[in-house]
Short mmCIF file of C-alpha atoms and ligand atoms in Angstrom, two decimals:
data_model
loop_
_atom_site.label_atom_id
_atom_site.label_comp_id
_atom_site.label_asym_id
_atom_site.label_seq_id
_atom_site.Cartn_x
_atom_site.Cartn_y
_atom_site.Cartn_z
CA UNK A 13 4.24 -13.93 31.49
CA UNK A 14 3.74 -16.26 28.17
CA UNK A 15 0.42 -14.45 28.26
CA UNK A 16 1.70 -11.03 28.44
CA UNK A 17 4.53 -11.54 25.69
CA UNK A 18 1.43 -12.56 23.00
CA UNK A 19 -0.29 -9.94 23.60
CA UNK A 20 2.46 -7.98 23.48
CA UNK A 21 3.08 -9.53 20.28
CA UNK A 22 -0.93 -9.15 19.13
CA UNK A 23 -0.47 -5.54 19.65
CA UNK A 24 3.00 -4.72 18.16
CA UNK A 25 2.26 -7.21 15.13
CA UNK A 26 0.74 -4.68 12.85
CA UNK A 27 3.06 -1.83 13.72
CA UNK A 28 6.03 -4.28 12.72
CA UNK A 29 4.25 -5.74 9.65
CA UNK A 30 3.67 -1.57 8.49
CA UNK A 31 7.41 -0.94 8.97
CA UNK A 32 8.70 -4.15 7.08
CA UNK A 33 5.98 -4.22 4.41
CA UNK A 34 4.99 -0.49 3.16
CA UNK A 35 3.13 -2.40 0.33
CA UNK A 36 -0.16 -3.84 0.57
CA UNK A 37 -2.54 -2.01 -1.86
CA UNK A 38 -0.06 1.20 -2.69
CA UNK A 39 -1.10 3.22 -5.50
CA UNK A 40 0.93 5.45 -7.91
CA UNK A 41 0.12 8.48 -10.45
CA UNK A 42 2.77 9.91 -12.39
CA UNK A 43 2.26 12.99 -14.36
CA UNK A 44 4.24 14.47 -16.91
CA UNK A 45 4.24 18.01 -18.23
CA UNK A 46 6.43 17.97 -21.41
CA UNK A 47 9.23 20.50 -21.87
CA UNK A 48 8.13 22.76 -18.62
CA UNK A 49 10.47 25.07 -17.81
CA UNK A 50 11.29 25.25 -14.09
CA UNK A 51 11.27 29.11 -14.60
CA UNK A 52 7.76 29.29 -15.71
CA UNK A 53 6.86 26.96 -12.85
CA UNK A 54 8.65 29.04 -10.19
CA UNK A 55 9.39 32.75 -11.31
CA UNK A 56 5.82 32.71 -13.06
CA UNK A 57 5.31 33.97 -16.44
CA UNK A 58 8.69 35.96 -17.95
CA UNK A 59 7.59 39.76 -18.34
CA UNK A 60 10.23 39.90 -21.31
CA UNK A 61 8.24 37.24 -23.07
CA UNK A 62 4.65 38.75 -21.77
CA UNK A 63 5.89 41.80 -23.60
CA UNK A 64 7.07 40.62 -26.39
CA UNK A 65 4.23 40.76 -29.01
CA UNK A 66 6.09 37.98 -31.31
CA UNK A 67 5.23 35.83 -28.22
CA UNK A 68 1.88 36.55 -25.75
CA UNK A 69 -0.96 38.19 -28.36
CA UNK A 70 -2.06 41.58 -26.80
CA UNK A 71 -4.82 40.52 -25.57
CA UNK A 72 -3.72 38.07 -23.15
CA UNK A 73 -1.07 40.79 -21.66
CA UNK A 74 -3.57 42.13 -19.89
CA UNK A 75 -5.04 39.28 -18.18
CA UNK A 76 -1.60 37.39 -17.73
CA UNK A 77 -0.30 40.48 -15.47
CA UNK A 78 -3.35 40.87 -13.13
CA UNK A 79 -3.81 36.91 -13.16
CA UNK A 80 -0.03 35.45 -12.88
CA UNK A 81 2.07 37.99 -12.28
CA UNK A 82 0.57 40.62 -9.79
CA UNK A 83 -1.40 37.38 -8.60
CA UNK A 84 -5.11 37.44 -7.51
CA UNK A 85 -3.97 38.55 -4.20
CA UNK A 86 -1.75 38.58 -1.30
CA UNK A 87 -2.41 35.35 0.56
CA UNK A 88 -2.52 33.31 -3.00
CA UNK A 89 0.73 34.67 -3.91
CA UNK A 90 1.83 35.74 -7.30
CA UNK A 91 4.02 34.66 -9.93
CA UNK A 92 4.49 30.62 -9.39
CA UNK A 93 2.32 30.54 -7.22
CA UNK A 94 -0.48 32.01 -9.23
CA UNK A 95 0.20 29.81 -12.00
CA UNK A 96 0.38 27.18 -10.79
CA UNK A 97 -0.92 26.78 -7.04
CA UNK A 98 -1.82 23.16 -6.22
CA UNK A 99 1.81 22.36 -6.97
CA UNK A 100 2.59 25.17 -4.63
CA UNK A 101 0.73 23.88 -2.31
CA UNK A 102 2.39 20.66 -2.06
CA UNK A 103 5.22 21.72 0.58
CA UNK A 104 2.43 22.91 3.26
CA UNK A 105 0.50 19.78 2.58
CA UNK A 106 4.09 17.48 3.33
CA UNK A 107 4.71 17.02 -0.43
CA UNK A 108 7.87 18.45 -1.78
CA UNK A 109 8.56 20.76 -4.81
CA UNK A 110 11.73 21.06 -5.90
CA UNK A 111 14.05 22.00 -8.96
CA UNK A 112 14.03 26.05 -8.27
CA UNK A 113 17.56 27.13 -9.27
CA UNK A 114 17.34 30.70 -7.96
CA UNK A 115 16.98 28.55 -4.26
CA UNK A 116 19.83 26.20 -5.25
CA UNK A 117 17.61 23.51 -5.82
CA UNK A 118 18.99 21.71 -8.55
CA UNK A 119 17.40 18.70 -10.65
CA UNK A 120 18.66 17.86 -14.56
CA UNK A 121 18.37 15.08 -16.97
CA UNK A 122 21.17 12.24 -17.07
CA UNK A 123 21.26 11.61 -20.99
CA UNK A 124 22.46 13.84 -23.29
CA UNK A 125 19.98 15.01 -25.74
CA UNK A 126 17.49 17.06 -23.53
CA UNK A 127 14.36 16.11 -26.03
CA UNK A 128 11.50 13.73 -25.34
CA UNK A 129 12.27 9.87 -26.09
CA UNK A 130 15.67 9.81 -24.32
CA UNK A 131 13.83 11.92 -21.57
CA UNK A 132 10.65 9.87 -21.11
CA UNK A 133 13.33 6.63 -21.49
CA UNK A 134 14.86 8.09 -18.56
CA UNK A 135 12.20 8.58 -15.79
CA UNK A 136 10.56 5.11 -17.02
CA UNK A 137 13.65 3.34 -16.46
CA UNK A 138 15.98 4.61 -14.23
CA UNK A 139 18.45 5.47 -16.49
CA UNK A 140 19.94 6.93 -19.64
CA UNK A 141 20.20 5.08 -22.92
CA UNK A 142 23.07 6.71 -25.20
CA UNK A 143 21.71 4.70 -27.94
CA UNK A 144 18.25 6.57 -28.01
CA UNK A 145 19.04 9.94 -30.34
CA UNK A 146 15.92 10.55 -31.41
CA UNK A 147 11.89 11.17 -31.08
CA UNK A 148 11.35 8.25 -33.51
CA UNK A 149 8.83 5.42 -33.28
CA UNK A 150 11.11 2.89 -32.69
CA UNK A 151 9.71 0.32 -29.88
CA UNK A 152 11.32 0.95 -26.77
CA UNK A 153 14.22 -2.19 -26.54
CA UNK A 154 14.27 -1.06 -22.84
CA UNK A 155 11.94 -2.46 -20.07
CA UNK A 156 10.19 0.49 -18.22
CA UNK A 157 9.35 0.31 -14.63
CA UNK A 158 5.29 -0.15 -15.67
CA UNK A 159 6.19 -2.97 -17.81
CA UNK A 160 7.82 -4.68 -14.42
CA UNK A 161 5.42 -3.21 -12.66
CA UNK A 162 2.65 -5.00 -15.15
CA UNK A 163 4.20 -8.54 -14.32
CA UNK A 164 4.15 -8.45 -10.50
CA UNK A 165 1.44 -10.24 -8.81
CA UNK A 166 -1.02 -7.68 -7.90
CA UNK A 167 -0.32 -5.51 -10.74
CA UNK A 168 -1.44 -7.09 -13.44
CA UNK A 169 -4.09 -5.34 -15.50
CA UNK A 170 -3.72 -2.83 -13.09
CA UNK A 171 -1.26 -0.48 -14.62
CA UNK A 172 -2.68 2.31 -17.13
CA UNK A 173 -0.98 4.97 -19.27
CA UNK A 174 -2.22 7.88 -21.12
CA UNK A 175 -0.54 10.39 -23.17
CA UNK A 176 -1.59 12.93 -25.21
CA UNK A 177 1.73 12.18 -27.98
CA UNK A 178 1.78 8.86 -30.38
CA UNK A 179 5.28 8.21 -29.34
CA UNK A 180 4.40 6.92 -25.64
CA UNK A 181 3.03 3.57 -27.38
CA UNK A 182 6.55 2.82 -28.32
CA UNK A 183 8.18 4.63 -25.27
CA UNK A 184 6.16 2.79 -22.66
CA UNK A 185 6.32 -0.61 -25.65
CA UNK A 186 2.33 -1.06 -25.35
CA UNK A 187 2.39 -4.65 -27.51
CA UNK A 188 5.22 -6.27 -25.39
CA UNK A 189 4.73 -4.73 -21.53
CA UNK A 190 0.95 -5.71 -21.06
CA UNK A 191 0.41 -1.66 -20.25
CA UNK A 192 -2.51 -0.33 -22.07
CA UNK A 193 -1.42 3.22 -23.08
CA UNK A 194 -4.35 5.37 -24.67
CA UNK A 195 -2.62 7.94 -27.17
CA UNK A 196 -4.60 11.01 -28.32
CA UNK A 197 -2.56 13.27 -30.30
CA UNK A 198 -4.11 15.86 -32.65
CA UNK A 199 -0.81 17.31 -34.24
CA UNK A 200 -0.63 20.71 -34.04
CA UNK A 201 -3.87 21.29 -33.01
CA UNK A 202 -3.68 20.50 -28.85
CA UNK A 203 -6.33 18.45 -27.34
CA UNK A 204 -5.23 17.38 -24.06
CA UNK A 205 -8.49 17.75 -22.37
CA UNK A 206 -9.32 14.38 -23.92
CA UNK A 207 -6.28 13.11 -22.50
CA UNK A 208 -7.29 14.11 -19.01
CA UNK A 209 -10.63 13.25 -19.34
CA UNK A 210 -10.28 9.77 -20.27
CA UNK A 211 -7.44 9.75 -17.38
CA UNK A 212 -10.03 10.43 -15.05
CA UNK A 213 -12.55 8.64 -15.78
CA UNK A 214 -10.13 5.48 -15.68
CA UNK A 215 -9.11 6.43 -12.46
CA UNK A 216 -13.15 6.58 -11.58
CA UNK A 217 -13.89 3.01 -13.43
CA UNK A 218 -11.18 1.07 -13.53
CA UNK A 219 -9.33 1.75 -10.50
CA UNK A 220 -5.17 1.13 -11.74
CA UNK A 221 -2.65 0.99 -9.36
CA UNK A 222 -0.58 2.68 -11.15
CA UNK A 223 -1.39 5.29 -13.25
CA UNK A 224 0.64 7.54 -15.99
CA UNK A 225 -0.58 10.46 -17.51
CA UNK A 226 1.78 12.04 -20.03
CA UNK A 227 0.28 15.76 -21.02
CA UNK A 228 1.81 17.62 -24.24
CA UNK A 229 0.53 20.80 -24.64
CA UNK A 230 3.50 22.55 -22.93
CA UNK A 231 6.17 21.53 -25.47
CA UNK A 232 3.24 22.25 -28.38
CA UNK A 233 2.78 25.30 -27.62
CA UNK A 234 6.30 26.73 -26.92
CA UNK A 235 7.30 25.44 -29.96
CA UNK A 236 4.83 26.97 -31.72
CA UNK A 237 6.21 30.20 -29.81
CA UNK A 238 3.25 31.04 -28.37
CA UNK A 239 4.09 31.85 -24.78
CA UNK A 240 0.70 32.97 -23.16
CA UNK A 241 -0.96 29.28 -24.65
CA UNK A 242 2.15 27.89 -22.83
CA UNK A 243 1.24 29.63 -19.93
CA UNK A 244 -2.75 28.98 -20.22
CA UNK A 245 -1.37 25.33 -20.57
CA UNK A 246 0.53 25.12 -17.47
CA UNK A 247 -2.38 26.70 -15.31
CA UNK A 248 -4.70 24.40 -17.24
CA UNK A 249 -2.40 21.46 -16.20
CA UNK A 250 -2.33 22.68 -12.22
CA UNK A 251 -6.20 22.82 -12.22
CA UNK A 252 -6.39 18.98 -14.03
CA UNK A 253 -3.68 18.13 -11.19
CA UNK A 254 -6.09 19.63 -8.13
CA UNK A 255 -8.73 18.34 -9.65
CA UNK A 256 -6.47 14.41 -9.50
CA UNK A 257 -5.66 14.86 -6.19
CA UNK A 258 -9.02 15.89 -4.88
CA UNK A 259 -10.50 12.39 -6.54
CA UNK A 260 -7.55 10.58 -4.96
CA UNK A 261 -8.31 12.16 -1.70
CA UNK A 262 -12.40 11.43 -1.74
CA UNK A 263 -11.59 7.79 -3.18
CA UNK A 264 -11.47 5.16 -0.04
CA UNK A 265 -9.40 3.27 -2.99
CA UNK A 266 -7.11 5.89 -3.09
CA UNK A 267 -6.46 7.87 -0.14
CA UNK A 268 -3.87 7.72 2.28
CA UNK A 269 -1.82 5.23 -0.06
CA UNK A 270 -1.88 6.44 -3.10
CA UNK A 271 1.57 8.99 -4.32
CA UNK A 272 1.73 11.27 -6.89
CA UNK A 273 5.06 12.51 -8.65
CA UNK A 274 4.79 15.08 -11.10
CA UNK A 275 7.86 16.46 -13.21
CA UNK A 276 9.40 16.79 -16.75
CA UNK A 277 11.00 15.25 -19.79
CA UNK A 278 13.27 18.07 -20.05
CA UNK A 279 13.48 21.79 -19.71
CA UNK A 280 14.02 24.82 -22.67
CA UNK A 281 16.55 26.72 -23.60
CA UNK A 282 17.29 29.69 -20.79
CA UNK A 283 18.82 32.37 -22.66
CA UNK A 284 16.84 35.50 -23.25
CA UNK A 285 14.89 35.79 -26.78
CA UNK A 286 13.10 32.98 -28.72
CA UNK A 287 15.79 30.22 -27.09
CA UNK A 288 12.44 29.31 -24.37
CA UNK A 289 10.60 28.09 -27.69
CA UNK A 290 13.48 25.33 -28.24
CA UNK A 291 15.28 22.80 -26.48
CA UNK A 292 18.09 19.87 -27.04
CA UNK A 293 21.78 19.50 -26.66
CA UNK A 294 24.32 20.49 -28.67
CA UNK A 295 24.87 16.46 -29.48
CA UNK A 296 21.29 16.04 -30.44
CA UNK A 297 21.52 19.20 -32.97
CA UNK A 298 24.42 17.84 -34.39
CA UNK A 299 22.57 14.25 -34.56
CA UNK A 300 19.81 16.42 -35.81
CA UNK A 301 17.47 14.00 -33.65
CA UNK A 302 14.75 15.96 -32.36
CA UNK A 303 12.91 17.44 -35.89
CA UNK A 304 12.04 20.38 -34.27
CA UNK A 305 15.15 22.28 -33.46
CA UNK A 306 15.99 25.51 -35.12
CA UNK A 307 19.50 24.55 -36.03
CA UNK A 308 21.77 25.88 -33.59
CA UNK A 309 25.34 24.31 -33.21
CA UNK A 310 25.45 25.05 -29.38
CA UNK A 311 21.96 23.28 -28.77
CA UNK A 312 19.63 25.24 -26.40
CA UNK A 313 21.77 25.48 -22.65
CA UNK A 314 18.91 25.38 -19.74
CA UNK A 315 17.00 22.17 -21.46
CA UNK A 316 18.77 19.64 -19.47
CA UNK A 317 16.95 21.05 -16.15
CA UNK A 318 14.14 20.01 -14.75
CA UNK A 319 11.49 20.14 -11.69
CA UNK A 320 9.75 17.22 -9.44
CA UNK A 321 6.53 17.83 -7.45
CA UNK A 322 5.46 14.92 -5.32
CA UNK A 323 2.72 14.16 -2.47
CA UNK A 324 1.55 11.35 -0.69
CA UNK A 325 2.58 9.01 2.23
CA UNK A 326 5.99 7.69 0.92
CA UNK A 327 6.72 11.67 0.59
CA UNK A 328 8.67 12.84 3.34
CA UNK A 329 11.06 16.19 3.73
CA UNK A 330 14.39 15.51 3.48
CA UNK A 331 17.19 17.99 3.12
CA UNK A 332 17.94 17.79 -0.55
CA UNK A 333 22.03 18.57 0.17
CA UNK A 334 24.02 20.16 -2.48
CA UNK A 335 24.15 17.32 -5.23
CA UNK A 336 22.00 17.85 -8.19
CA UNK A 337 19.22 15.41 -8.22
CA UNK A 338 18.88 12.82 -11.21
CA UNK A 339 16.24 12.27 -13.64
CA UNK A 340 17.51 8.45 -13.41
CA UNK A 341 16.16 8.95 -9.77
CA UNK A 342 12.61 8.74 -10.58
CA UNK A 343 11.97 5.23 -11.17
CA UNK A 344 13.09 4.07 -8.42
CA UNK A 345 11.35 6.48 -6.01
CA UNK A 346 8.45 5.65 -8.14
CA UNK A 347 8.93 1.43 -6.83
CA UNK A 348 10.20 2.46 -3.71
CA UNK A 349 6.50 4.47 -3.01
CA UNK A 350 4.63 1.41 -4.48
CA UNK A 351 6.37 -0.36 -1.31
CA UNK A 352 8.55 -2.53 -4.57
CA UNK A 353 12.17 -3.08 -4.58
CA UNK A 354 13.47 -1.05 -6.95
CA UNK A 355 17.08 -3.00 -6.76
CA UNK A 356 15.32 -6.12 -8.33
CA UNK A 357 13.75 -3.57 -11.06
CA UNK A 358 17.51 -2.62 -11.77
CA UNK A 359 20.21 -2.59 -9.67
CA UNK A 360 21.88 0.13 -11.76
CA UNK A 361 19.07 2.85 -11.80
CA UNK A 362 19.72 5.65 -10.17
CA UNK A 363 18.94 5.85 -6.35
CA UNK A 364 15.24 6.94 -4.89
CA UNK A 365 15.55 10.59 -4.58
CA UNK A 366 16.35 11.71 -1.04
CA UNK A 367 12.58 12.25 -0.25
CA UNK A 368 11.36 8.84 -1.09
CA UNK A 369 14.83 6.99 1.33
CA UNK A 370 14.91 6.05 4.30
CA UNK A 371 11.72 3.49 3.86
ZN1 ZN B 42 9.68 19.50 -27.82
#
């Protein structure tokens, strides 16, 4: 009987020691796509703004209709779907997608400037900081969930961030967190393929646990109010995402434990006419925080929403109920998938979103 009960116990041991301890060697990626509007992720491109010559050049019309919005075909889809289709993909593979209002999916940022810093502040931490009211390079006085991350035993060195905007070296607080973060920025003149090439290649070479990747061209080119680069950017951005996850998936490093979350600092304005090219709150105009914003007293309504795409095996449906999920959410779901306890990051963070819980 003794006998029997051991090897009982031999057998069971490593089913028990999976459900208590997810962790082990989990791996992270976190991508970013700044200022992406849910509506260009899940309607597809806006006809309005496709015919709007101010907007998409001529040129592109053409191509943009037969491409995104008729779609290549039937069984690809059109629309979303076209645009972007690895991150439509993600349902049918057991990831989630989520943050399409027209199906009562709601997601939105906590804080209440609906810009970049206080955005970017908010998915690294957990939570909102009031006292952040601008895009400034002021060194973050918050510690971000890498910067834990970077201090845990089995993390160290092994947490990488790169971002195609100078201001994630002060968001992320490269000097004090121990988190190398490569910044490329080019001003005006996008050149996020460097970003994602250097990403890559890290993910080849070095091998991180965790890994951020913050890409820019989305917010550049809106505000620049040039909607078909917006959309080129967003397709562009799908592809370098497909491209991630088949690496992950071909990587014995990297697949079957590695999770990757994808969303956005904030959304754009909604309201038809130019008010896609702009975002921020009616607070942060009056502030006058964000340096960009065509001054507008009611701030651009629609900004504050955002979208979450996530894969991998701490992904799991989950009916998202009728609350409106949190920005503040994604820290924690980000621990919670790295098998960490995201209470001991910060009790006061908000919750893993309902698709991460229940691990
Ligand atoms: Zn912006």
């Amino acid at each position: 009987m003794r006998r029997l009960i051991i090897a009982l116990a031999l057998l069971l041991a490593p089913a028990l020691a999976r459900a208590e301890a997810p962790a082990g060697d989990q791996r992270l990626i976190l991508v970013t796509m700044d200022g992406t509007r849910w509506q260009d992720v899940f309607r597809g491109p806006d006809k309005a703004l496709v015919d709007d010559k101010t907007f998409t050049h001529p040129d592109m019309k053409d191509f943009i209709e037969k491409a995104w919005i008729a779609g290549p075909g039937a069984k690809k889809g059109a629309g979303g779907a076209a645009l972007a289709p690895f991150l439509h993909s993600l349902p049918a593979r057991g990831g989630v997608l989520t943050g399409n209002r027209d199906e009562a999916q709601c997601m939105a940022v906590t804080n209440a400037m609906w810009f970049s810093y206080p955005g970017y502040n908010e998915i690294f931490t957990g939570r909102a900081d009031p006292a952040i009211i601008s895009n400034d390079k002021n060194w973050n006085r918050n510690v971000t969930f890498l910067e834990w991350l970077a201090r845990r035993p089995g993390f160290a060195g092994k947490v990488l961030a790169f971002g195609n905007w100078d201001v994630f070296p002060y968001i992320i607080n490269a000097p004090r967190s121990g988190v190398p973060v490569n910044a490329a920025f080019a001003g005006r003149y996008p050149t996020e393929t460097l970003t994602m090439r250097a990403a890559l290649d890290a993910l080849r070479e070095q091998k991180p646990r965790v890994l951020y990747i913050g890409l820019g061209d989305t917010d550049e080119f809106a505000h620049m109010g040039r909607y078909d680069d917006t959309l080129g950017a967003i397709n562009r951005n799908d592809d370098f995402l497909a491209e991630l996850w088949r690496l992950v998936e071909a990587d014995p490093a990297y697949r079957g434990k590695t999770t990757l979350i994808v969303t956005t600092d904030h959304g754009r304005g909604g309201a038809p006419g130019p008010a896609w090219t702009e975002h921020g709150s009616a607070e942060a105009v009056r502030l006058d925080a964000h340096g960009f914003t065509i001054p507008d007293p009611a701030g651009f309504p629609g900004s504050e929403q955002i979208w979450l795409a996530a894969i991998g095996p701490a992904v799991h449906d989950a009916p998202q109920g009728p609350a409106c999920l949190g920005q503040n959410q994604i820290a924690a779901s980000a621990l919670t998938a790295l098998g960490e306890d995201w209470r001991a990051f910060d009790a006061e963070a908000g919750a893993p979103l309902p698709f991460f819980a229940g691990r």
